[in-house]
Every structure is written in structure tokens, then in C-alpha cells.
mmCIF file of C-alpha atoms and ligand atoms in Angstrom:
data_model
loop_
_atom_site.group_PDB
_atom_site.id
_atom_site.type_symbol
_atom_site.label_atom_id
_atom_site.label_comp_id
_atom_site.label_asym_id
_atom_site.label_seq_id
_atom_site.Cartn_x
_atom_site.Cartn_y
_atom_site.Cartn_z
ATOM 1 C CA MET A 28 104.848 -1.164 -203.812
ATOM 2 C CA TYR A 29 103.228 -0.686 -200.377
ATOM 3 C CA ASP A 30 103.520 3.093 -200.763
ATOM 4 C CA ALA A 31 101.259 2.818 -203.818
ATOM 5 C CA LEU A 32 98.823 0.423 -202.133
ATOM 6 C CA ARG A 33 98.500 2.111 -198.734
ATOM 7 C CA PRO A 34 96.326 5.112 -199.692
ATOM 8 C CA LEU A 35 93.912 2.671 -201.319
ATOM 9 C CA LEU A 36 93.818 0.382 -198.297
ATOM 10 C CA PHE A 37 93.431 3.320 -195.905
ATOM 11 C CA LYS A 38 90.380 4.555 -197.835
ATOM 12 C CA MET A 39 88.558 1.328 -197.029
ATOM 13 C CA SER A 40 87.156 0.426 -193.625
ATOM 14 C CA PRO A 41 89.939 -0.916 -191.386
ATOM 15 C CA GLU A 42 88.493 -4.414 -191.359
ATOM 16 C CA GLY A 43 87.783 -4.339 -195.108
ATOM 17 C CA SER A 44 91.365 -3.381 -195.874
ATOM 18 C CA HIS A 45 92.635 -5.956 -193.386
ATOM 19 C CA ASP A 46 90.695 -8.704 -195.174
ATOM 20 C CA LEU A 47 91.826 -7.514 -198.608
ATOM 21 C CA ALA A 48 95.484 -7.242 -197.570
ATOM 22 C CA LEU A 49 95.351 -10.734 -196.086
ATOM 23 C CA ASP A 50 93.812 -12.083 -199.302
ATOM 24 C CA LEU A 51 96.495 -10.369 -201.393
ATOM 25 C CA ILE A 52 99.357 -11.593 -199.217
ATOM 26 C CA GLY A 53 97.848 -15.098 -199.175
ATOM 27 C CA ALA A 54 97.448 -15.177 -202.959
ATOM 28 C CA ALA A 55 100.914 -13.720 -203.535
ATOM 29 C CA GLY A 56 102.313 -16.393 -201.216
ATOM 30 C CA ARG A 57 100.607 -19.183 -203.139
ATOM 31 C CA LEU A 58 102.003 -17.807 -206.402
ATOM 32 C CA GLY A 59 105.457 -17.377 -204.895
ATOM 33 C CA LEU A 60 105.337 -13.619 -205.535
ATOM 34 C CA THR A 61 106.023 -12.243 -202.062
ATOM 35 C CA GLY A 62 109.636 -13.409 -202.250
ATOM 36 C CA LEU A 63 110.371 -11.166 -205.225
ATOM 37 C CA GLY A 64 111.000 -7.901 -203.334
ATOM 38 C CA ARG A 65 114.236 -7.005 -201.536
ATOM 39 C CA ARG A 66 114.376 -9.330 -198.565
ATOM 40 C CA PRO A 67 116.096 -8.706 -195.235
ATOM 41 C CA GLY A 68 119.638 -9.969 -194.830
ATOM 42 C CA ARG A 69 120.359 -13.015 -192.715
ATOM 43 C CA LEU A 70 120.801 -12.386 -189.004
ATOM 44 C CA PRO A 71 120.482 -15.851 -187.472
ATOM 45 C CA VAL A 72 119.574 -16.194 -183.789
ATOM 46 C CA GLN A 73 118.892 -19.193 -181.577
ATOM 47 C CA VAL A 74 116.038 -18.785 -179.111
ATOM 48 C CA MET A 75 113.991 -21.449 -177.259
ATOM 49 C CA GLY A 76 116.232 -24.032 -178.962
ATOM 50 C CA LEU A 77 114.970 -22.899 -182.372
ATOM 51 C CA GLU A 78 116.974 -21.409 -185.234
ATOM 52 C CA PHE A 79 115.579 -18.085 -186.543
ATOM 53 C CA PRO A 80 116.958 -16.680 -189.852
ATOM 54 C CA ASN A 81 116.357 -13.187 -188.440
ATOM 55 C CA PRO A 82 114.846 -11.883 -185.184
ATOM 56 C CA VAL A 83 111.857 -10.000 -186.663
ATOM 57 C CA GLY A 84 108.538 -11.858 -186.636
ATOM 58 C CA LEU A 85 104.885 -11.313 -187.411
ATOM 59 C CA ALA A 86 102.847 -10.795 -184.212
ATOM 60 C CA ALA A 87 99.680 -12.769 -183.498
ATOM 61 C CA GLY A 88 96.273 -11.579 -184.620
ATOM 62 C CA LEU A 89 96.983 -10.490 -188.172
ATOM 63 C CA ASP A 90 96.700 -14.013 -189.567
ATOM 64 C CA LYS A 91 94.367 -15.584 -187.016
ATOM 65 C CA ASN A 92 93.503 -18.595 -189.183
ATOM 66 C CA GLY A 93 96.866 -19.235 -190.843
ATOM 67 C CA ALA A 94 95.480 -18.159 -194.214
ATOM 68 C CA ALA A 95 98.627 -16.467 -195.526
ATOM 69 C CA ILE A 96 101.593 -18.206 -193.861
ATOM 70 C CA ASP A 97 103.628 -18.565 -197.074
ATOM 71 C CA GLY A 98 102.887 -14.972 -198.026
ATOM 72 C CA PHE A 99 104.132 -13.521 -194.745
ATOM 73 C CA ALA A 100 107.174 -15.797 -194.762
ATOM 74 C CA GLY A 101 107.949 -14.669 -198.306
ATOM 75 C CA LEU A 102 107.979 -11.036 -197.199
ATOM 76 C CA GLY A 103 111.029 -11.834 -195.088
ATOM 77 C CA PHE A 104 109.711 -12.305 -191.547
ATOM 78 C CA GLY A 105 112.142 -14.438 -189.535
ATOM 79 C CA PHE A 106 109.157 -16.195 -187.961
ATOM 80 C CA VAL A 107 105.401 -16.127 -188.294
ATOM 81 C CA GLU A 108 102.915 -16.366 -185.402
ATOM 82 C CA ILE A 109 99.356 -17.293 -186.331
ATOM 83 C CA GLY A 110 96.213 -17.236 -184.128
ATOM 84 C CA THR A 111 94.874 -16.530 -181.615
ATOM 85 C CA VAL A 112 92.899 -19.662 -182.332
ATOM 86 C CA THR A 113 90.219 -21.104 -180.051
ATOM 87 C CA PRO A 114 89.050 -24.732 -179.826
ATOM 88 C CA ARG A 115 85.729 -23.980 -181.545
ATOM 89 C CA PRO A 116 85.063 -21.394 -184.296
ATOM 90 C CA GLN A 117 83.564 -18.125 -183.049
ATOM 91 C CA PRO A 118 82.450 -14.883 -184.736
ATOM 92 C CA GLY A 119 84.127 -12.390 -182.367
ATOM 93 C CA ASN A 120 82.524 -9.089 -181.378
ATOM 94 C CA PRO A 121 80.008 -7.188 -183.544
ATOM 95 C CA LYS A 122 81.463 -4.812 -186.149
ATOM 96 C CA PRO A 123 82.818 -2.156 -186.178
ATOM 97 C CA ARG A 124 85.566 -3.501 -183.918
ATOM 98 C CA LEU A 125 88.755 -2.197 -185.522
ATOM 99 C CA PHE A 126 89.748 1.501 -185.625
ATOM 100 C CA ARG A 127 92.722 3.334 -187.126
ATOM 101 C CA LEU A 128 94.079 6.343 -185.217
ATOM 102 C CA GLU A 129 96.197 7.523 -188.111
ATOM 103 C CA GLN A 130 97.635 10.670 -186.535
ATOM 104 C CA ALA A 131 99.112 8.521 -183.787
ATOM 105 C CA ASP A 132 100.239 5.511 -185.878
ATOM 106 C CA ALA A 133 97.900 3.518 -183.659
ATOM 107 C CA ILE A 134 95.073 0.992 -183.778
ATOM 108 C CA ILE A 135 92.268 0.194 -181.355
ATOM 109 C CA ASN A 136 90.724 -3.251 -181.684
ATOM 110 C CA ARG A 137 88.107 -5.301 -179.896
ATOM 111 C CA MET A 138 88.025 -8.168 -182.394
ATOM 112 C CA GLY A 139 87.365 -10.746 -179.657
ATOM 113 C CA PHE A 140 89.174 -13.762 -181.162
ATOM 114 C CA ASN A 141 87.118 -14.014 -184.346
ATOM 115 C CA ASN A 142 88.489 -17.228 -185.839
ATOM 116 C CA ALA A 143 87.577 -20.397 -187.705
ATOM 117 C CA GLY A 144 88.585 -22.764 -184.897
ATOM 118 C CA VAL A 145 91.630 -24.934 -184.359
ATOM 119 C CA ASP A 146 90.742 -27.673 -186.864
ATOM 120 C CA ALA A 147 90.475 -25.192 -189.746
ATOM 121 C CA LEU A 148 93.772 -23.611 -188.699
ATOM 122 C CA ILE A 149 95.538 -26.962 -188.735
ATOM 123 C CA ASP A 150 94.251 -27.638 -192.266
ATOM 124 C CA ARG A 151 95.769 -24.322 -193.343
ATOM 125 C CA VAL A 152 99.098 -25.117 -191.681
ATOM 126 C CA LYS A 153 99.205 -28.497 -193.430
ATOM 127 C CA ALA A 154 98.559 -26.820 -196.792
ATOM 128 C CA ALA A 155 101.407 -24.296 -196.311
ATOM 129 C CA ARG A 156 104.855 -24.922 -197.773
ATOM 130 C CA PHE A 157 106.622 -22.864 -195.062
ATOM 131 C CA GLN A 158 109.442 -24.758 -193.341
ATOM 132 C CA GLY A 159 110.581 -21.955 -191.009
ATOM 133 C CA VAL A 160 109.637 -21.068 -187.437
ATOM 134 C CA LEU A 161 105.860 -21.108 -187.012
ATOM 135 C CA GLY A 162 104.300 -19.988 -183.735
ATOM 136 C CA ILE A 163 100.703 -20.933 -183.000
ATOM 137 C CA ASN A 164 98.914 -18.702 -180.484
ATOM 138 C CA ILE A 165 96.097 -20.336 -178.499
ATOM 139 C CA GLY A 166 93.220 -18.866 -176.497
ATOM 140 C CA LYS A 167 89.884 -19.748 -175.008
ATOM 141 C CA ASN A 168 86.414 -19.513 -176.481
ATOM 142 C CA ALA A 169 84.285 -16.639 -175.195
ATOM 143 C CA SER A 170 81.588 -19.141 -174.175
ATOM 144 C CA THR A 171 83.972 -21.123 -171.936
ATOM 145 C CA PRO A 172 83.754 -19.798 -168.365
ATOM 146 C CA VAL A 173 87.069 -18.408 -167.199
ATOM 147 C CA GLU A 174 87.194 -20.998 -164.371
ATOM 148 C CA ARG A 175 87.337 -23.638 -167.113
ATOM 149 C CA ALA A 176 89.863 -21.774 -169.281
ATOM 150 C CA VAL A 177 92.501 -24.439 -168.638
ATOM 151 C CA ASP A 178 90.365 -26.964 -170.546
ATOM 152 C CA ASP A 179 90.437 -24.796 -173.683
ATOM 153 C CA TYR A 180 94.183 -24.181 -173.474
ATOM 154 C CA LEU A 181 94.822 -27.917 -173.109
ATOM 155 C CA ILE A 182 92.623 -28.658 -176.135
ATOM 156 C CA GLY A 183 94.594 -26.047 -178.076
ATOM 157 C CA LEU A 184 97.923 -27.445 -176.898
ATOM 158 C CA ASP A 185 96.966 -31.025 -177.815
ATOM 159 C CA ARG A 186 95.708 -30.084 -181.264
ATOM 160 C CA VAL A 187 98.446 -27.698 -182.416
ATOM 161 C CA TYR A 188 101.414 -29.438 -180.766
ATOM 162 C CA ALA A 189 102.516 -31.468 -183.790
ATOM 163 C CA HIS A 190 102.214 -28.487 -186.133
ATOM 164 C CA ALA A 191 103.954 -25.687 -184.220
ATOM 165 C CA SER A 192 107.602 -24.679 -183.785
ATOM 166 C CA TYR A 193 106.500 -22.956 -180.584
ATOM 167 C CA ILE A 194 103.130 -22.362 -178.928
ATOM 168 C CA THR A 195 102.005 -19.057 -177.413
ATOM 169 C CA VAL A 196 99.504 -19.043 -174.580
ATOM 170 C CA ASN A 197 97.581 -15.792 -174.806
ATOM 171 C CA VAL A 198 96.354 -14.674 -171.389
ATOM 172 C CA SER A 199 96.502 -10.991 -172.212
ATOM 173 C CA SER A 200 93.851 -10.067 -174.756
ATOM 174 C CA PRO A 201 91.643 -7.339 -173.259
ATOM 175 C CA ASN A 202 88.702 -8.400 -175.446
ATOM 176 C CA THR A 203 87.759 -11.713 -173.846
ATOM 177 C CA PRO A 204 86.149 -10.993 -170.464
ATOM 178 C CA GLY A 205 88.155 -12.391 -167.552
ATOM 179 C CA LEU A 206 91.091 -13.568 -169.668
ATOM 180 C CA ARG A 207 93.630 -11.220 -168.120
ATOM 181 C CA SER A 208 92.871 -12.536 -164.626
ATOM 182 C CA LEU A 209 94.824 -15.642 -165.690
ATOM 183 C CA GLN A 210 98.034 -13.596 -165.550
ATOM 184 C CA PHE A 211 98.006 -13.440 -161.768
ATOM 185 C CA GLY A 212 98.285 -15.490 -158.598
ATOM 186 C CA ASP A 213 96.789 -18.940 -158.227
ATOM 187 C CA ALA A 214 94.920 -18.798 -161.544
ATOM 188 C CA LEU A 215 98.251 -18.317 -163.339
ATOM 189 C CA LYS A 216 100.032 -20.990 -161.286
ATOM 190 C CA SER A 217 97.437 -23.656 -161.910
ATOM 191 C CA LEU A 218 97.252 -22.842 -165.622
ATOM 192 C CA LEU A 219 101.049 -23.035 -165.954
ATOM 193 C CA GLU A 220 101.236 -26.269 -163.999
ATOM 194 C CA ALA A 221 98.623 -27.891 -166.242
ATOM 195 C CA LEU A 222 100.407 -26.659 -169.383
ATOM 196 C CA ARG A 223 103.815 -27.906 -168.256
ATOM 197 C CA GLN A 224 102.467 -31.326 -167.331
ATOM 198 C CA ARG A 225 100.725 -31.681 -170.683
ATOM 199 C CA GLN A 226 103.795 -30.377 -172.527
ATOM 200 C CA GLU A 227 105.863 -33.157 -170.933
ATOM 201 C CA ASP A 228 103.312 -35.823 -171.902
ATOM 202 C CA LEU A 229 103.140 -34.495 -175.467
ATOM 203 C CA ALA A 230 106.938 -34.351 -175.740
ATOM 204 C CA VAL A 231 107.123 -38.073 -174.955
ATOM 205 C CA GLN A 232 104.237 -38.872 -177.280
ATOM 206 C CA HIS A 233 105.641 -36.890 -180.233
ATOM 207 C CA GLY A 234 109.368 -37.322 -179.547
ATOM 208 C CA ARG A 235 109.819 -33.550 -179.740
ATOM 209 C CA ARG A 236 109.638 -30.844 -177.108
ATOM 210 C CA VAL A 237 107.707 -27.831 -178.392
ATOM 211 C CA PRO A 238 108.497 -24.661 -176.417
ATOM 212 C CA ILE A 239 105.692 -22.648 -174.812
ATOM 213 C CA ALA A 240 105.696 -18.831 -174.573
ATOM 214 C CA ILE A 241 103.314 -16.862 -172.354
ATOM 215 C CA LYS A 242 102.055 -13.565 -173.764
ATOM 216 C CA ILE A 243 101.392 -10.814 -171.229
ATOM 217 C CA ALA A 244 99.739 -7.405 -171.151
ATOM 218 C CA PRO A 245 101.462 -4.045 -170.702
ATOM 219 C CA ASP A 246 98.965 -2.945 -168.051
ATOM 220 C CA MET A 247 100.755 -4.237 -164.952
ATOM 221 C CA THR A 248 102.621 -2.624 -162.093
ATOM 222 C CA ASP A 249 106.329 -3.431 -161.820
ATOM 223 C CA GLU A 250 105.557 -5.650 -158.854
ATOM 224 C CA GLU A 251 102.985 -7.586 -160.856
ATOM 225 C CA ILE A 252 105.415 -7.978 -163.768
ATOM 226 C CA VAL A 253 108.025 -9.437 -161.419
ATOM 227 C CA LEU A 254 105.556 -11.873 -159.785
ATOM 228 C CA THR A 255 104.255 -13.004 -163.172
ATOM 229 C CA ALA A 256 107.801 -13.442 -164.504
ATOM 230 C CA GLN A 257 108.781 -15.528 -161.476
ATOM 231 C CA ALA A 258 105.734 -17.763 -161.835
ATOM 232 C CA ILE A 259 106.401 -18.290 -165.562
ATOM 233 C CA ARG A 260 110.062 -19.056 -164.950
ATOM 234 C CA ASP A 261 109.425 -21.327 -161.968
ATOM 235 C CA ALA A 262 106.848 -23.290 -163.943
ATOM 236 C CA GLY A 263 109.497 -24.116 -166.554
ATOM 237 C CA MET A 264 107.957 -22.207 -169.445
ATOM 238 C CA ASP A 265 110.221 -21.331 -172.377
ATOM 239 C CA ALA A 266 109.679 -17.621 -173.132
ATOM 240 C CA ILE A 267 107.611 -14.528 -172.399
ATOM 241 C CA ILE A 268 106.048 -12.367 -175.098
ATOM 242 C CA ALA A 269 105.704 -8.736 -174.004
ATOM 243 C CA THR A 270 103.346 -7.215 -174.794
ATOM 244 C CA ASN A 271 99.788 -7.389 -176.003
ATOM 245 C CA THR A 272 97.682 -4.215 -176.504
ATOM 246 C CA THR A 273 96.989 -1.705 -173.719
ATOM 247 C CA LEU A 274 93.750 -0.548 -172.135
ATOM 248 C CA GLY A 275 95.394 2.832 -171.523
ATOM 249 C CA ARG A 276 94.764 5.810 -173.787
ATOM 250 C CA GLU A 277 97.804 7.959 -172.935
ATOM 251 C CA GLY A 278 98.889 9.962 -175.948
ATOM 252 C CA VAL A 279 95.658 9.541 -177.928
ATOM 253 C CA GLU A 280 93.117 11.093 -175.539
ATOM 254 C CA ASN A 281 91.812 13.674 -177.973
ATOM 255 C CA LEU A 282 91.943 11.712 -181.194
ATOM 256 C CA PRO A 283 88.951 10.283 -183.072
ATOM 257 C CA TYR A 284 88.067 6.741 -181.906
ATOM 258 C CA ALA A 285 90.125 7.090 -178.692
ATOM 259 C CA ALA A 286 86.957 6.452 -176.693
ATOM 260 C CA GLU A 287 86.265 3.142 -178.468
ATOM 261 C CA ALA A 288 86.549 0.109 -176.193
ATOM 262 C CA GLY A 289 89.373 -2.311 -176.878
ATOM 263 C CA GLY A 290 93.148 -2.641 -176.890
ATOM 264 C CA LEU A 291 95.377 0.162 -178.132
ATOM 265 C CA SER A 292 98.477 -0.749 -180.151
ATOM 266 C CA GLY A 293 101.113 0.998 -182.233
ATOM 267 C CA ALA A 294 103.273 4.002 -181.347
ATOM 268 C CA PRO A 295 101.411 4.958 -178.129
ATOM 269 C CA VAL A 296 102.137 1.570 -176.500
ATOM 270 C CA ARG A 297 105.836 1.539 -177.379
ATOM 271 C CA GLU A 298 107.293 2.964 -174.170
ATOM 272 C CA LYS A 299 104.969 1.006 -171.927
ATOM 273 C CA SER A 300 105.883 -2.261 -173.685
ATOM 274 C CA THR A 301 109.590 -1.508 -173.607
ATOM 275 C CA HIS A 302 109.304 -0.807 -169.893
ATOM 276 C CA VAL A 303 107.760 -4.247 -169.362
ATOM 277 C CA VAL A 304 110.627 -5.825 -171.336
ATOM 278 C CA ARG A 305 113.166 -3.988 -169.168
ATOM 279 C CA VAL A 306 111.553 -5.069 -165.904
ATOM 280 C CA LEU A 307 111.294 -8.660 -167.154
ATOM 281 C CA ALA A 308 114.923 -8.671 -168.294
ATOM 282 C CA GLY A 309 116.036 -7.349 -164.913
ATOM 283 C CA GLU A 310 114.142 -10.093 -163.119
ATOM 284 C CA LEU A 311 114.958 -12.970 -165.476
ATOM 285 C CA GLY A 312 118.621 -12.127 -166.004
ATOM 286 C CA GLY A 313 118.771 -13.969 -169.323
ATOM 287 C CA ARG A 314 117.376 -17.238 -167.929
ATOM 288 C CA LEU A 315 114.227 -16.967 -170.029
ATOM 289 C CA PRO A 316 114.101 -15.300 -173.448
ATOM 290 C CA ILE A 317 111.823 -12.319 -174.045
ATOM 291 C CA ILE A 318 110.000 -11.701 -177.321
ATOM 292 C CA ALA A 319 109.068 -8.024 -177.606
ATOM 293 C CA ALA A 320 106.033 -6.545 -179.343
ATOM 294 C CA GLY A 321 104.454 -3.128 -179.007
ATOM 295 C CA GLY A 322 104.861 0.032 -180.991
ATOM 296 C CA ILE A 323 107.707 -0.917 -183.304
ATOM 297 C CA LEU A 324 107.304 1.589 -186.147
ATOM 298 C CA SER A 325 110.959 1.943 -187.153
ATOM 299 C CA GLY A 326 114.273 0.120 -187.135
ATOM 300 C CA GLU A 327 115.307 2.198 -184.162
ATOM 301 C CA ASP A 328 112.232 1.024 -182.196
ATOM 302 C CA ALA A 329 113.189 -2.599 -182.919
ATOM 303 C CA ALA A 330 116.768 -2.043 -181.770
ATOM 304 C CA GLU A 331 115.401 -0.379 -178.601
ATOM 305 C CA LYS A 332 113.537 -3.589 -177.689
ATOM 306 C CA ILE A 333 116.690 -5.674 -178.151
ATOM 307 C CA ALA A 334 118.686 -3.188 -176.054
ATOM 308 C CA ALA A 335 116.005 -3.478 -173.341
ATOM 309 C CA GLY A 336 116.637 -7.228 -173.169
ATOM 310 C CA ALA A 337 114.524 -8.909 -175.862
ATOM 311 C CA SER A 338 115.914 -11.710 -178.026
ATOM 312 C CA LEU A 339 113.285 -11.395 -180.759
ATOM 313 C CA VAL A 340 110.733 -8.774 -181.822
ATOM 314 C CA GLN A 341 107.306 -8.936 -183.452
ATOM 315 C CA LEU A 342 105.414 -6.433 -185.602
ATOM 316 C CA TYR A 343 101.723 -5.767 -186.013
ATOM 317 C CA SER A 344 100.618 -2.102 -186.129
ATOM 318 C CA GLY A 345 103.953 -0.981 -187.579
ATOM 319 C CA PHE A 346 103.455 -3.446 -190.416
ATOM 320 C CA ILE A 347 100.044 -1.881 -191.128
ATOM 321 C CA TYR A 348 101.453 1.666 -191.188
ATOM 322 C CA ARG A 349 104.842 1.009 -192.774
ATOM 323 C CA GLY A 350 104.376 -2.166 -194.831
ATOM 324 C CA PRO A 351 106.933 -4.896 -195.521
ATOM 325 C CA ALA A 352 109.845 -2.409 -195.762
ATOM 326 C CA LEU A 353 109.740 -2.236 -191.950
ATOM 327 C CA ILE A 354 110.883 -5.866 -191.695
ATOM 328 C CA ARG A 355 114.156 -5.170 -193.495
ATOM 329 C CA GLU A 356 114.604 -1.890 -191.661
ATOM 330 C CA ALA A 357 114.194 -3.629 -188.297
ATOM 331 C CA VAL A 358 116.624 -6.425 -189.188
ATOM 332 C CA ASP A 359 119.199 -3.878 -190.420
ATOM 333 C CA ALA A 360 118.873 -1.733 -187.282
ATOM 334 C CA ILE A 361 119.268 -4.741 -184.986
ATOM 335 C CA ALA A 362 122.314 -5.882 -186.984
ATOM 336 C CA ALA A 363 123.830 -2.389 -186.853
ATOM 337 C CA ALA A 364 123.305 -2.160 -183.086
ATOM 338 C CA ARG A 365 125.169 -5.463 -182.653
ATOM 339 C CA ARG A 366 128.252 -4.288 -184.529
HETATM 340 C C1 LIG B 421 93.716 -5.896 -184.828
HETATM 341 C C2 LIG B 421 94.599 -6.610 -183.841
HETATM 342 C C3 LIG B 421 94.327 -7.923 -183.498
HETATM 343 C C4 LIG B 421 95.147 -8.606 -182.591
HETATM 344 N N1 LIG B 421 94.858 -9.899 -182.283
HETATM 345 C C5 LIG B 421 95.676 -10.575 -181.438
HETATM 346 C C6 LIG B 421 95.441 -11.939 -181.160
HETATM 347 O O1 LIG B 421 94.509 -12.564 -181.687
HETATM 348 N N2 LIG B 421 96.280 -12.558 -180.284
HETATM 349 C C7 LIG B 421 97.329 -11.928 -179.682
HETATM 350 O O2 LIG B 421 98.067 -12.551 -178.916
HETATM 351 N N3 LIG B 421 97.589 -10.627 -179.951
HETATM 352 C C8 LIG B 421 96.802 -9.954 -180.821
HETATM 353 N N4 LIG B 421 97.066 -8.633 -181.091
HETATM 354 C C9 LIG B 421 98.203 -7.966 -180.407
HETATM 355 C C10 LIG B 421 99.467 -7.926 -181.255
HETATM 356 O O3 LIG B 421 99.936 -9.216 -181.530
HETATM 357 C C11 LIG B 421 100.576 -7.135 -180.533
HETATM 358 O O4 LIG B 421 100.939 -7.834 -179.366
HETATM 359 C C12 LIG B 421 100.154 -5.731 -180.149
HETATM 360 O O5 LIG B 421 99.347 -5.152 -181.157
HETATM 361 C C13 LIG B 421 101.343 -4.798 -179.904
HETATM 362 O O6 LIG B 421 102.143 -4.691 -181.047
HETATM 363 P P1 LIG B 421 102.009 -3.496 -182.119
HETATM 364 O O7 LIG B 421 102.073 -2.214 -181.360
HETATM 365 O O8 LIG B 421 103.184 -3.701 -183.050
HETATM 366 O O9 LIG B 421 100.738 -3.687 -182.817
HETATM 367 C C14 LIG B 421 96.260 -7.937 -181.999
HETATM 368 C C15 LIG B 421 96.535 -6.615 -182.366
HETATM 369 C C16 LIG B 421 95.735 -5.944 -183.269
HETATM 370 C C17 LIG B 421 96.061 -4.520 -183.635
#
């Protein structure tokens, strides 16, 4: 089915085809049609105290507003992460802001957290029938100064807490000026401390502890990865998601659009992301689960992330290039590697 649709989608502008695909998946989900294809087998895993039917999830950013939760779940993802959502709606960067580097199975984006705001997202979550693992990824508005970023994350945490299976704190998008500075040093420590305190208060209030994952960038030295991992672990967070897109352009230097500003994802980020997972796993020694994203284009790539120390994987660019068949392929490859 996707093989027939892809040439059509790839003829449109990247953002036009993104919007159309999201509409189609959303509509198919509402009609219960996405569950009709061959679905992945069951490969249950327990991570962050949650039960996942399989370890292959949808990465953040594809469904920023939670418009197609049932559709994505129906395609067989073991979990669905929506967002990044900000407290207030915002338009994101001017278009064009999304570029396909087809020869490299890659994407460059500088979307800039275009989203309808947290209240609209919660309405969408309430309207969904999905009962599985739902991650909600939170960020800060572009108009909030980075010194006040904590305020936005706490608003996000408060608002989504009751509706999420887990919450991702995104401090690694390259498209919101200053955001990545929150991954380091005192800025990171004070953010984490505020999040943990609020998480405890909310757990009492709601009678349920919702795990928090911190999503990091691939553009760090090994020393920085280790320091960030220690801070996240010491603060009592529940998981690390590695990684977001890269600012690097290795492997695409001479391709069309390579000079566009933004984060690069897909095949060219694979090794860099897997390296981050390996360094994290070495430092954390299994005490904190790792969710891997970055350049998974095949089942083998998914199994590589698990072998590097991840407990779960997420797809974005690979899903664009390969379609829903990649979900089953990834689950099968992870299952085969376990046997
Ligand atoms: C167009 C686009 C938009 C994205 N938006 C977000 C986002 O809003 N929040 C986030 O945490 N990650 C976002 N990401 C990053 C992905 O979730 C993922 O971490 C990254 O693309 C690496 O995985 P991939 O190589 O499979 O795409 C986005 C990626 C792309 C390509």
C-alpha cells in the first residue's frame, strides 16, 4: 500500500505530503482502517514501569498535536509519542522549513515547534480511543526567554500529567534558540530539580507516578554525554531518549538542501546516535532505560540500537522513507536478535 502511495507523496512538497499523510492516517484511524494490514507480532517489554506490546514506537514531531493517535497505534507501533507541544500555540518558522535529501534517506527540518498549544493537544488525546502507551513531549515557546524555560516545562508537565503514560522533556531541538543549553551544567540541574519536585507533587495529587524521559541531542562529546547522563540519573529521572536531530552534515555535504539550516535526521545520523546510546549505556549500566532514535531505516538498524543498550526504539525518518512495513520489520529483527 505504501509502495503505491510513496511516489505520489514524494512528488508533493515535503510539508504538503506530511500534512496529507497525517490527515490520511488520522482518518484511517477514526474509521478503524489502519488495523487492517499485517501487524507486528507481540514482543512485550516493561520499561519505566510501563507495559509495551512491542519496543518500536513513533518518535516525537510527526504528530505534534495528537491528531492521528489512533491511526498510528493501528499501524502497529508499540507506543506513540506526540508533541513537541508548547504551552501556547505558535506558528513555527517560516516555510519552507522541511527538506527531503532522498539520495541519503535523510531529512533536514527547522520546523520550530509549530503546534496548536497544549490545550488543543489535550482535547485530541481525550477524543482518542487509544489505550496503549502514549508519550507526550513538552517544550518551551519561542517567545519565552531561555532563562524562564523552566516555567514553560512546568506548565506542560502540569497540563499533560493526567493524560500521558510518560512525559518527554525536549531540551534538544536545534530549532528553538538556546534550547540545547539546557542540556548542560547548572541550567540542566535546576531544570531537572524543578521537574522532579513537581513530578512528586503531581504523583500525590493524581495518585499515579508518571515517568519523565529527557531527550538529548547527538551533538555532544563523550564527556558531555557522561555528565548529562549522571545529572539525569542523579536527579531521579526515569529514562533518556537518544537522540534528536544533528546539526552536523557528515555524509550529505554535497547533496541538494544540505546547506539548509536545521536538524538532520535519517540514515546520516544513525552512527552518531548509536554512539550516544553506547556511551550512555556504559555510564548508566542498566540503571536508567534508554530509548533510541536516529537513523533506523531497517530491522537491522533497530536491532543495532538494542544491542548498543537501548530498551526501546523510535522511528521518524525511516517511517517516511519505508512506511509502516518498517514497524513490523523492526519488531521482527529485535525478536530475532533476542533468540
Ligand atoms: C520533521 C521533523 C520534526 C521533528 N520534530 C520533533 C519534535 O517536535 N520534538 C522532538 O523531540 N523531536 C522531533 N524530531 C526528531 C525525531 O523525533 C527524532 O528524534 C530524530 O528525527 C531522529 O530520528 P530519525 O532519524 O528516525 O528521524 C523531528 C524530526 C523531524 C524529521
